[in-house]
mmCIF file of C-alpha atoms and ligand atoms in Angstrom:
data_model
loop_
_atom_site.group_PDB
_atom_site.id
_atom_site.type_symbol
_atom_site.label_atom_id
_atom_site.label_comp_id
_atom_site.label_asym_id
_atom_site.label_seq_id
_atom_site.Cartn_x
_atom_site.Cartn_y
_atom_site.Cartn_z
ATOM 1 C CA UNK A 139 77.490 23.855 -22.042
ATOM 2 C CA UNK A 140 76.844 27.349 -20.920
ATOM 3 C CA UNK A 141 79.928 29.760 -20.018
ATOM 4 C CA UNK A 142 78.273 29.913 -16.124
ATOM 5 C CA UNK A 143 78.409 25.800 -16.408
ATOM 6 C CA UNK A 144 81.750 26.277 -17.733
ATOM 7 C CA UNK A 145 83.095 28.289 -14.912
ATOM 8 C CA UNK A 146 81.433 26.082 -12.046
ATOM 9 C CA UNK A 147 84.050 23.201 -13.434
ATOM 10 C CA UNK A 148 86.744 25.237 -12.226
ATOM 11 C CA UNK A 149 88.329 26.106 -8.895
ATOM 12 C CA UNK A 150 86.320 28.823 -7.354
ATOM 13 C CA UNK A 151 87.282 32.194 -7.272
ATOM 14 C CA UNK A 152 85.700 32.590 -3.443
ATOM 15 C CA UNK A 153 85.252 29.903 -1.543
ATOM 16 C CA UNK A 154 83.344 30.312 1.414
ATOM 17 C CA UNK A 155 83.770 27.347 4.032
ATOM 18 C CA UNK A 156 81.201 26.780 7.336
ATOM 19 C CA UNK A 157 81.726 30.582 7.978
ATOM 20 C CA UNK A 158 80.233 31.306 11.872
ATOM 21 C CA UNK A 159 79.677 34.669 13.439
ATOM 22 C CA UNK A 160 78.760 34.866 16.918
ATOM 23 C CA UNK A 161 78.027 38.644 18.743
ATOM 24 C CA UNK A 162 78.130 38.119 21.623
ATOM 25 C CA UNK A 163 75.154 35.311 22.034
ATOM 26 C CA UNK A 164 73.887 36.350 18.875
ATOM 27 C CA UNK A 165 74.809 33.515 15.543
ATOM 28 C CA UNK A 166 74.843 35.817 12.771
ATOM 29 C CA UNK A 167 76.121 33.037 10.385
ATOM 30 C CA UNK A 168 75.770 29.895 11.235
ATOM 31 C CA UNK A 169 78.033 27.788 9.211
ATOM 32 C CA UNK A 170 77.646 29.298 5.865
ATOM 33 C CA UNK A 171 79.364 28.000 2.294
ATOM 34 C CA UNK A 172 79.313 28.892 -0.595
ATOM 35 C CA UNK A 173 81.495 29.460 -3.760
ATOM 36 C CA UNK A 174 81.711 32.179 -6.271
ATOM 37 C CA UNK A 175 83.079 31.208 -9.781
ATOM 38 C CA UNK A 176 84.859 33.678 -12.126
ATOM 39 C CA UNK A 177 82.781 35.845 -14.588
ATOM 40 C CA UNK A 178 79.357 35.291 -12.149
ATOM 41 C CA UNK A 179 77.186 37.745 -10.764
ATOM 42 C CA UNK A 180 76.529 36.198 -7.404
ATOM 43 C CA UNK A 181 73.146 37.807 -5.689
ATOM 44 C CA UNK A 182 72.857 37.313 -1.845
ATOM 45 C CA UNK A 183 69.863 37.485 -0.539
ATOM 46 C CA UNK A 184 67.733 37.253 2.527
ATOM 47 C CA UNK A 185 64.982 38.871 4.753
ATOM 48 C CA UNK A 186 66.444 41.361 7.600
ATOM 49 C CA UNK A 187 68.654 40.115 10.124
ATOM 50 C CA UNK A 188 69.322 36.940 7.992
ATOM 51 C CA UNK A 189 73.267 37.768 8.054
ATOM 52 C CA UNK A 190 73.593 39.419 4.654
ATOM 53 C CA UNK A 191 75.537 42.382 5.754
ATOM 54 C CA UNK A 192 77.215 40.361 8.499
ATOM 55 C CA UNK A 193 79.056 38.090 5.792
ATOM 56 C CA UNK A 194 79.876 40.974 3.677
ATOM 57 C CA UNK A 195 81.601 42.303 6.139
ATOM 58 C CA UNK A 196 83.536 38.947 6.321
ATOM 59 C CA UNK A 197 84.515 39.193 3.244
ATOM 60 C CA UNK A 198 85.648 42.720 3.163
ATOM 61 C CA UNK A 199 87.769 41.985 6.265
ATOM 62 C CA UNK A 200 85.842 44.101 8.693
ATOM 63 C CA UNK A 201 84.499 41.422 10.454
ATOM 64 C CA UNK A 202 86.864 37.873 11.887
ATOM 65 C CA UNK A 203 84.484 34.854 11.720
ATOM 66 C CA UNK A 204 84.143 32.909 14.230
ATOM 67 C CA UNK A 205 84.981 29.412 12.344
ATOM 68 C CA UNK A 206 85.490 28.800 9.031
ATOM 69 C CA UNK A 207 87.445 30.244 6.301
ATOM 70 C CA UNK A 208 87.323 32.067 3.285
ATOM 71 C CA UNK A 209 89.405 31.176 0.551
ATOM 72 C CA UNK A 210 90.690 33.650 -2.850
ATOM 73 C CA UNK A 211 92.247 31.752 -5.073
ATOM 74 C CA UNK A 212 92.250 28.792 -2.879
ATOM 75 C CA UNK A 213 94.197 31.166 0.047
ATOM 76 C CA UNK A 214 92.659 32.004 3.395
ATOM 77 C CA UNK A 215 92.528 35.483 3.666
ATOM 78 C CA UNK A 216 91.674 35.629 7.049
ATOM 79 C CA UNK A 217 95.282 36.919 8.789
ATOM 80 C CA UNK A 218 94.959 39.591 5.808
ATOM 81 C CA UNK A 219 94.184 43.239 7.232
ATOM 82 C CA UNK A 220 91.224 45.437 5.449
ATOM 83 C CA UNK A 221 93.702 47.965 3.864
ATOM 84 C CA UNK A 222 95.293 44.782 1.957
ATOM 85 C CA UNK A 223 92.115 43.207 0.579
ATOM 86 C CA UNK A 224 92.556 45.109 -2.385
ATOM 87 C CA UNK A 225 95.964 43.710 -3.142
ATOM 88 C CA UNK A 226 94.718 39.970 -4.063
ATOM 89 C CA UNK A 227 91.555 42.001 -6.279
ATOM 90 C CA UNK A 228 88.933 42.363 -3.373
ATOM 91 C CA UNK A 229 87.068 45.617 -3.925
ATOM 92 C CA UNK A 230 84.258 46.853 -2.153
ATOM 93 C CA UNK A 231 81.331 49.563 -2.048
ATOM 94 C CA UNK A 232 79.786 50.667 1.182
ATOM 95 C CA UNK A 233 75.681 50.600 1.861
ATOM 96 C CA UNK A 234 76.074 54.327 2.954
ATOM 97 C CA UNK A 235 78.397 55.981 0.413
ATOM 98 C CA UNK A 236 81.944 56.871 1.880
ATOM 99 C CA UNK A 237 83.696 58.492 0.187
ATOM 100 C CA UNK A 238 86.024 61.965 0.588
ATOM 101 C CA UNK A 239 82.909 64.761 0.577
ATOM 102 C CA UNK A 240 85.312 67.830 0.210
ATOM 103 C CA UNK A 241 87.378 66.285 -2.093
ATOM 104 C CA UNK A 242 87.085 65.770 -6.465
ATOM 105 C CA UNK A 243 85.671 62.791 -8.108
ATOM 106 C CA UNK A 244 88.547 62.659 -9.659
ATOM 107 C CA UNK A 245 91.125 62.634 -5.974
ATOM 108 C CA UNK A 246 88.106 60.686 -5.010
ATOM 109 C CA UNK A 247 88.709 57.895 -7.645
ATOM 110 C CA UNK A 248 92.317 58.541 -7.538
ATOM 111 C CA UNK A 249 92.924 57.202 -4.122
ATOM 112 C CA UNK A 250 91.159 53.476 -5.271
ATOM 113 C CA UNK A 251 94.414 53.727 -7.378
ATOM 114 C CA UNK A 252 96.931 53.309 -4.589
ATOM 115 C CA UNK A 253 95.458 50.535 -3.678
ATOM 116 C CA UNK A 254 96.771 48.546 -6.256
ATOM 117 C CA UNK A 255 100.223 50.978 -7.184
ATOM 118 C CA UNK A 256 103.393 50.920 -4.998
ATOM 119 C CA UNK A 257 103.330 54.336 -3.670
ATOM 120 C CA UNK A 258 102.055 55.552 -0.979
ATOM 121 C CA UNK A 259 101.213 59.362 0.667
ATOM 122 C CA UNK A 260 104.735 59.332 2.020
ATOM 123 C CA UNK A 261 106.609 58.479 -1.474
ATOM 124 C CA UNK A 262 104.358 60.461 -3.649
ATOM 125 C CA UNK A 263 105.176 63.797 -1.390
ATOM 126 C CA UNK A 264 109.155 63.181 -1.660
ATOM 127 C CA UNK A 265 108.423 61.980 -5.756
ATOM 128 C CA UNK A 266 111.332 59.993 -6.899
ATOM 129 C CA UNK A 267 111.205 58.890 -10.841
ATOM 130 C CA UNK A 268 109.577 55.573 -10.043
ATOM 131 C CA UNK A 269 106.709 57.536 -8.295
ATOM 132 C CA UNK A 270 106.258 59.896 -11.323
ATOM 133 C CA UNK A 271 106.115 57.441 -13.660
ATOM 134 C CA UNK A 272 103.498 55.345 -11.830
ATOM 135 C CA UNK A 273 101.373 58.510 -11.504
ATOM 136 C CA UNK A 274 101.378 59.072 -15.268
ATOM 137 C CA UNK A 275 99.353 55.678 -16.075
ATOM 138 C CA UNK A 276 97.525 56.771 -12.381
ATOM 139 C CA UNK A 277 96.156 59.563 -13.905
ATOM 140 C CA UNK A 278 95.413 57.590 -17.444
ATOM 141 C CA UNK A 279 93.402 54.902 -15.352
ATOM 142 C CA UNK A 280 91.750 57.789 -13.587
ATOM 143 C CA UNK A 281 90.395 59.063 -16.559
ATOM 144 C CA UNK A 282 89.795 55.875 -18.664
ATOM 145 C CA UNK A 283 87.421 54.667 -15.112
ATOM 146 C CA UNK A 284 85.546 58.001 -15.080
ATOM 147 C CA UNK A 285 85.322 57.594 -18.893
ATOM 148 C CA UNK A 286 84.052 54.027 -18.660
ATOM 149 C CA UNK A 287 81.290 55.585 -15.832
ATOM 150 C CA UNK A 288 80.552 58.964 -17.779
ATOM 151 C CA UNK A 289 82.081 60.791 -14.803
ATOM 152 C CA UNK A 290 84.306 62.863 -16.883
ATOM 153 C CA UNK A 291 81.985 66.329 -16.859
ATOM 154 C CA UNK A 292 81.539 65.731 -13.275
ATOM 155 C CA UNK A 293 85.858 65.354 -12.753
ATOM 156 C CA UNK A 294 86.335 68.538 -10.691
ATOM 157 C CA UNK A 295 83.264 68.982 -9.144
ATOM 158 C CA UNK A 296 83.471 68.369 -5.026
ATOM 159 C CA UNK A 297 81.768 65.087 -4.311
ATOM 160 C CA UNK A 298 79.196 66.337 -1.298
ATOM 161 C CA UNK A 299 77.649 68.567 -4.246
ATOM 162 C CA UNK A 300 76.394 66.004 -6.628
ATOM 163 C CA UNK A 301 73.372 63.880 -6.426
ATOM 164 C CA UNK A 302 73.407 60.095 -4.067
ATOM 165 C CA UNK A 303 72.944 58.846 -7.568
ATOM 166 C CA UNK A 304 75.803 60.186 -8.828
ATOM 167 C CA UNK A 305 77.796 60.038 -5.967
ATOM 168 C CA UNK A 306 77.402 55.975 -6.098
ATOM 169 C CA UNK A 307 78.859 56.085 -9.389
ATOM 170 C CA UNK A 308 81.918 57.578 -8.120
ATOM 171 C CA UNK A 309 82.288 55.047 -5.051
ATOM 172 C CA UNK A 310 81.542 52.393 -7.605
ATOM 173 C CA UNK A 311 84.436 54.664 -10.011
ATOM 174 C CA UNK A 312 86.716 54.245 -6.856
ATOM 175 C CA UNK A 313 86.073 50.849 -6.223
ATOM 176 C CA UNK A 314 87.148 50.064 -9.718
ATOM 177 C CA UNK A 315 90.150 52.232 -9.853
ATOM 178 C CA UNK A 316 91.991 49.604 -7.834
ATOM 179 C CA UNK A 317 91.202 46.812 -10.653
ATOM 180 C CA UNK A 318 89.441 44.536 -8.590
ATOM 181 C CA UNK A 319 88.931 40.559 -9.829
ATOM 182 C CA UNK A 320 85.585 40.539 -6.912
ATOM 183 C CA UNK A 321 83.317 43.475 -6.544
ATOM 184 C CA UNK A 322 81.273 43.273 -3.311
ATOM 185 C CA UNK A 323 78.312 45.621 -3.391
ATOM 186 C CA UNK A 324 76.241 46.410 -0.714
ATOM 187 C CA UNK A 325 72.809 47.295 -1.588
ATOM 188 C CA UNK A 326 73.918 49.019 -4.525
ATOM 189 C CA UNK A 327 70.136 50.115 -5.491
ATOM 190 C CA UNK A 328 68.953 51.279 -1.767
ATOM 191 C CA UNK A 329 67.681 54.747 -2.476
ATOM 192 C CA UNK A 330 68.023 54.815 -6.041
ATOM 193 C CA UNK A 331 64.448 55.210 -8.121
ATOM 194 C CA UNK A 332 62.768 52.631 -10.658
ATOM 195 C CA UNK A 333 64.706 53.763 -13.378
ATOM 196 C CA UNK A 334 67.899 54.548 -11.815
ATOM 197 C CA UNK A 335 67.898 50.882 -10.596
ATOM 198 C CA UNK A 336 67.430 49.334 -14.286
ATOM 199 C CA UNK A 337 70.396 51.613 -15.149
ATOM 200 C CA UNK A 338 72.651 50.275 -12.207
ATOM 201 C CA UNK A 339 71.656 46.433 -13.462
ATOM 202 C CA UNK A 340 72.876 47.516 -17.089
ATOM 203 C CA UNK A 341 76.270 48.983 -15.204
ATOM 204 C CA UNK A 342 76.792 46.048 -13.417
ATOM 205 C CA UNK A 343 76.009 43.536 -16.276
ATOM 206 C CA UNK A 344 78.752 45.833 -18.601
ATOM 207 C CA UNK A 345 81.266 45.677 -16.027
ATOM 208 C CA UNK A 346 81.248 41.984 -15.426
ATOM 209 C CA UNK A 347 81.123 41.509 -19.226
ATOM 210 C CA UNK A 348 83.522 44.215 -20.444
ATOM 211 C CA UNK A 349 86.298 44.234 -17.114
ATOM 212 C CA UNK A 350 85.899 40.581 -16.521
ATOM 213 C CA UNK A 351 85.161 41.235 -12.994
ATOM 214 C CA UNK A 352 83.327 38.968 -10.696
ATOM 215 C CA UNK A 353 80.551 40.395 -8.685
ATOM 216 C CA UNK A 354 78.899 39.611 -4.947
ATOM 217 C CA UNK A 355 75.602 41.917 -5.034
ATOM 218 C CA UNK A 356 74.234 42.274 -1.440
ATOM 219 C CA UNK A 357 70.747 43.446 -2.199
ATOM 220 C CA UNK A 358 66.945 44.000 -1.337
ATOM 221 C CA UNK A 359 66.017 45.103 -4.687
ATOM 222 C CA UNK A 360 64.709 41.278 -5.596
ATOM 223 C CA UNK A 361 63.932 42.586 -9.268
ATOM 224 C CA UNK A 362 67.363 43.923 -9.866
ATOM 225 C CA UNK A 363 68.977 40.654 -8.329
ATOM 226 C CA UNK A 364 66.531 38.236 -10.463
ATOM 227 C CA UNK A 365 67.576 40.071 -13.703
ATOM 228 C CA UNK A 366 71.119 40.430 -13.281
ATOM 229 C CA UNK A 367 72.246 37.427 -11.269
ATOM 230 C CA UNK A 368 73.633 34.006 -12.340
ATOM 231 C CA UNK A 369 73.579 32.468 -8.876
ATOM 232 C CA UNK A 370 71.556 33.482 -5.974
ATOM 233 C CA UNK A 371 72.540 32.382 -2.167
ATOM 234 C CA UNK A 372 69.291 33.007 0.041
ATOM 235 C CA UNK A 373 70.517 33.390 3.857
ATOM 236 C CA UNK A 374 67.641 32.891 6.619
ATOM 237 C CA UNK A 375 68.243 33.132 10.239
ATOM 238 C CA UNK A 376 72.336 33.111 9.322
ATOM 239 C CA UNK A 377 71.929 30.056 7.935
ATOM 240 C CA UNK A 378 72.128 28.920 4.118
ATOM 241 C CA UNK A 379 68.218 27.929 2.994
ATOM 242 C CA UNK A 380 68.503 27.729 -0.481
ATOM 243 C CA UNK A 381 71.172 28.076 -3.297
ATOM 244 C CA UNK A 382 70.711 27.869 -7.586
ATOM 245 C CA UNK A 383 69.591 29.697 -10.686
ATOM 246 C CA UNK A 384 67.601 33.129 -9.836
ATOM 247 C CA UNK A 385 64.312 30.813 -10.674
ATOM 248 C CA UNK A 386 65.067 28.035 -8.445
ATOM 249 C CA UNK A 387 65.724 30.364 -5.960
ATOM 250 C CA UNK A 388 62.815 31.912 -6.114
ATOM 251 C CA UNK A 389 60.605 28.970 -6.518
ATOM 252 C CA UNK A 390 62.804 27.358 -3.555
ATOM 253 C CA UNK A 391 59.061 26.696 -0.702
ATOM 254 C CA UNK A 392 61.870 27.544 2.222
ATOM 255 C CA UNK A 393 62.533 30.757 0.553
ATOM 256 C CA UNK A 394 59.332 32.032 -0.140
ATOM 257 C CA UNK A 395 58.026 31.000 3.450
ATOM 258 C CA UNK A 396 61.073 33.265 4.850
ATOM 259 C CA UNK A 397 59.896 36.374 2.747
ATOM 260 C CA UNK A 398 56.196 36.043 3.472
ATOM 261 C CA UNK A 399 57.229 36.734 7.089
ATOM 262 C CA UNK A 400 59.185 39.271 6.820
ATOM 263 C CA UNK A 401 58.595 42.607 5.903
ATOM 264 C CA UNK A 402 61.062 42.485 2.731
ATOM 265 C CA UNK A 403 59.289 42.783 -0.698
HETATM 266 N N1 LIG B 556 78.000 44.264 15.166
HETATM 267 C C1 LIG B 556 77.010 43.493 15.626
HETATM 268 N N2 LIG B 556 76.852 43.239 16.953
HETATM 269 C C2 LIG B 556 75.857 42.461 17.416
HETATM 270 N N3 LIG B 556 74.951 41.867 16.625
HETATM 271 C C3 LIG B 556 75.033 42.072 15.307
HETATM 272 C C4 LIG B 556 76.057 42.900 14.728
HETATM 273 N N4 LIG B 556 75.889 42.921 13.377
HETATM 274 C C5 LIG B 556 74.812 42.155 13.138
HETATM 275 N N5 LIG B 556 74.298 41.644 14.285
HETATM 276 C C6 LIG B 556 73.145 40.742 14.384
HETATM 277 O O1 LIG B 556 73.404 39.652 13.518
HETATM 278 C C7 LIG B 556 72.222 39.269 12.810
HETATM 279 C C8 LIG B 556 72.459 39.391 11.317
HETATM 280 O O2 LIG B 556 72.545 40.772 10.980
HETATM 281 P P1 LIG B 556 72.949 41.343 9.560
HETATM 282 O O3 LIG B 556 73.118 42.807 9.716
HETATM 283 O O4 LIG B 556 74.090 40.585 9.021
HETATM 284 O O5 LIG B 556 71.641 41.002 8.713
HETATM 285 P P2 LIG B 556 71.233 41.477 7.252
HETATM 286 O O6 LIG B 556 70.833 40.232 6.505
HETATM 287 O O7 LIG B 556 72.268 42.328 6.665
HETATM 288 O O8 LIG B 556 69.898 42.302 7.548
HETATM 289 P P3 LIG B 556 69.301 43.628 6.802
HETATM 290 O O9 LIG B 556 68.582 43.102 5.606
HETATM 291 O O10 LIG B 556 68.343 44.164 7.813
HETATM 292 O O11 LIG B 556 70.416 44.551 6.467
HETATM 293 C C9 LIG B 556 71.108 40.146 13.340
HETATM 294 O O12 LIG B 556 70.460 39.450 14.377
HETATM 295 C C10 LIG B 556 71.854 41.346 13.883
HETATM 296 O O13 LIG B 556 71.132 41.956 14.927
HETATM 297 MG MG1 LIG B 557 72.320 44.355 6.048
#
């Protein structure tokens, strides 16, 4: 038995249960589930508008479904607010980079930190012991992530100054800071070039294998998802249309009917 076979025996990490979104008239998702088992590299795919984007933003918080739940660790996390996501090991990335511009990589990937430490911006200014400590293995986490990334030349240098390439690494950096057990990435590859995207794929695979972190990859870039990707979800129209192995996905009739109308590919 393979270790992805061996995984899908257990409780899921995410479970995603008959998730709905409805804007206004609009059904974004339409009763989506899903699970996502520990150690996979979940792709989620879909041609525009199919909802992608919309359930990401589920299950970052940004977004309250309209039924359904979402379960981490078999616990809803739908009364949780965004800012505590990161507390039960939900990290994200954002499509369009957002991070601080004027700031360091290194304050940049210092402030993932806090999500996952005690102190906060009011503690750390008045510094009591506990606080100091804490920032000691802050700042050896700090530098072990930008190690990990090969951020460390790049450590003082103001984020708006380095190249989008770059400047994903440090989101990703950030993202990571906070120890996450899920990484949600949102098109991870949009504007990167051929080889930069082969690159990314080689990240991602490390830091699944290496961190033991789970990983939900929101993406156009079919090539990177089919090579890097143990399970792929393919959304149409928000609804579910097919679900399996990046081959059976991709050899799914339903799927490849969606994509040859579309303008994806
Ligand atoms: N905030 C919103 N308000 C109203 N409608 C929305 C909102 N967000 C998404 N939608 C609609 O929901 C549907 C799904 O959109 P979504 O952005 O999730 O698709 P997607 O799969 O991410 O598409 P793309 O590949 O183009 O990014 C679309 O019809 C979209 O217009
Ligand atoms: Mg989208």
């Amino acid at each position: 038995m393979t270790q992805a076979q061996l995984a899908q025996r257990q409780d899921p990490l995410l479970a995603v249960r008959d998730v709905s979104v409805v804007f206004g008239g609009i059904v974004a998702l339409n009763g989506v589930s899903f699970d996502m088992h520990k150690g996979q590299i979940l792709g989620l795919i879909g041609p525009n508008g199919a909802g992608k984007t919309t359930l990401f933003n589920c299950l970052s918080r940004l977004y309250q479904p309209s039924a359904g739940d979402i379960l981490m660790e078999g616990v809803s996390i739908l009364k949780r607010p965004p800012h505590r996501i990161a507390e039960i090991g939900i990290g994200r990335t954002f499509q369009n980079v957002a991070l601080f511009a004027n700031l360091s990589v290194l304050d940049n990937v210092r402030v993932g930190t806090h999500a996952r430490t005690s102190s906060d911006i009011i503690s750390d200014s008045l510094r009591p012991p506990w606080v100091r400590r804490s920032e000691a293995s802050v700042n050896k986490k700090v530098h072990e992530i930008l190690g990990y990334l090969d951020l460390e030349d790049v450590a003082h240098a103001t984020v708006s100054g380095l190249p989008f390439g770059t400047q994903k690494r440090v989101e990703l950096a950030r993202a990571l800071a906070a120890d996450p057990k899920i990484l949600l990435l949102d098109e991870p590859a949009g504007g990167l070039n051929h080889e930069e995207v082969h690159v990314l794929g080689e990240l991602i695979r490390r830091i699944r294998d290496e961190r033991h972190v789970t990983v939900l990859l929101v993406e156009h870039h079919m090539g990177l998802v089919m090579s890097i990707a143990d399970h792929v979800v393919a959304l149409n129209f928000g609804r579910k249309l097919a679900e399996g192995t990046p081959g059976e996905v991709q050899a799914d009739p339903d799927v490849i009917k969606a994509y040859l109308g579309s303008k994806d590919q």
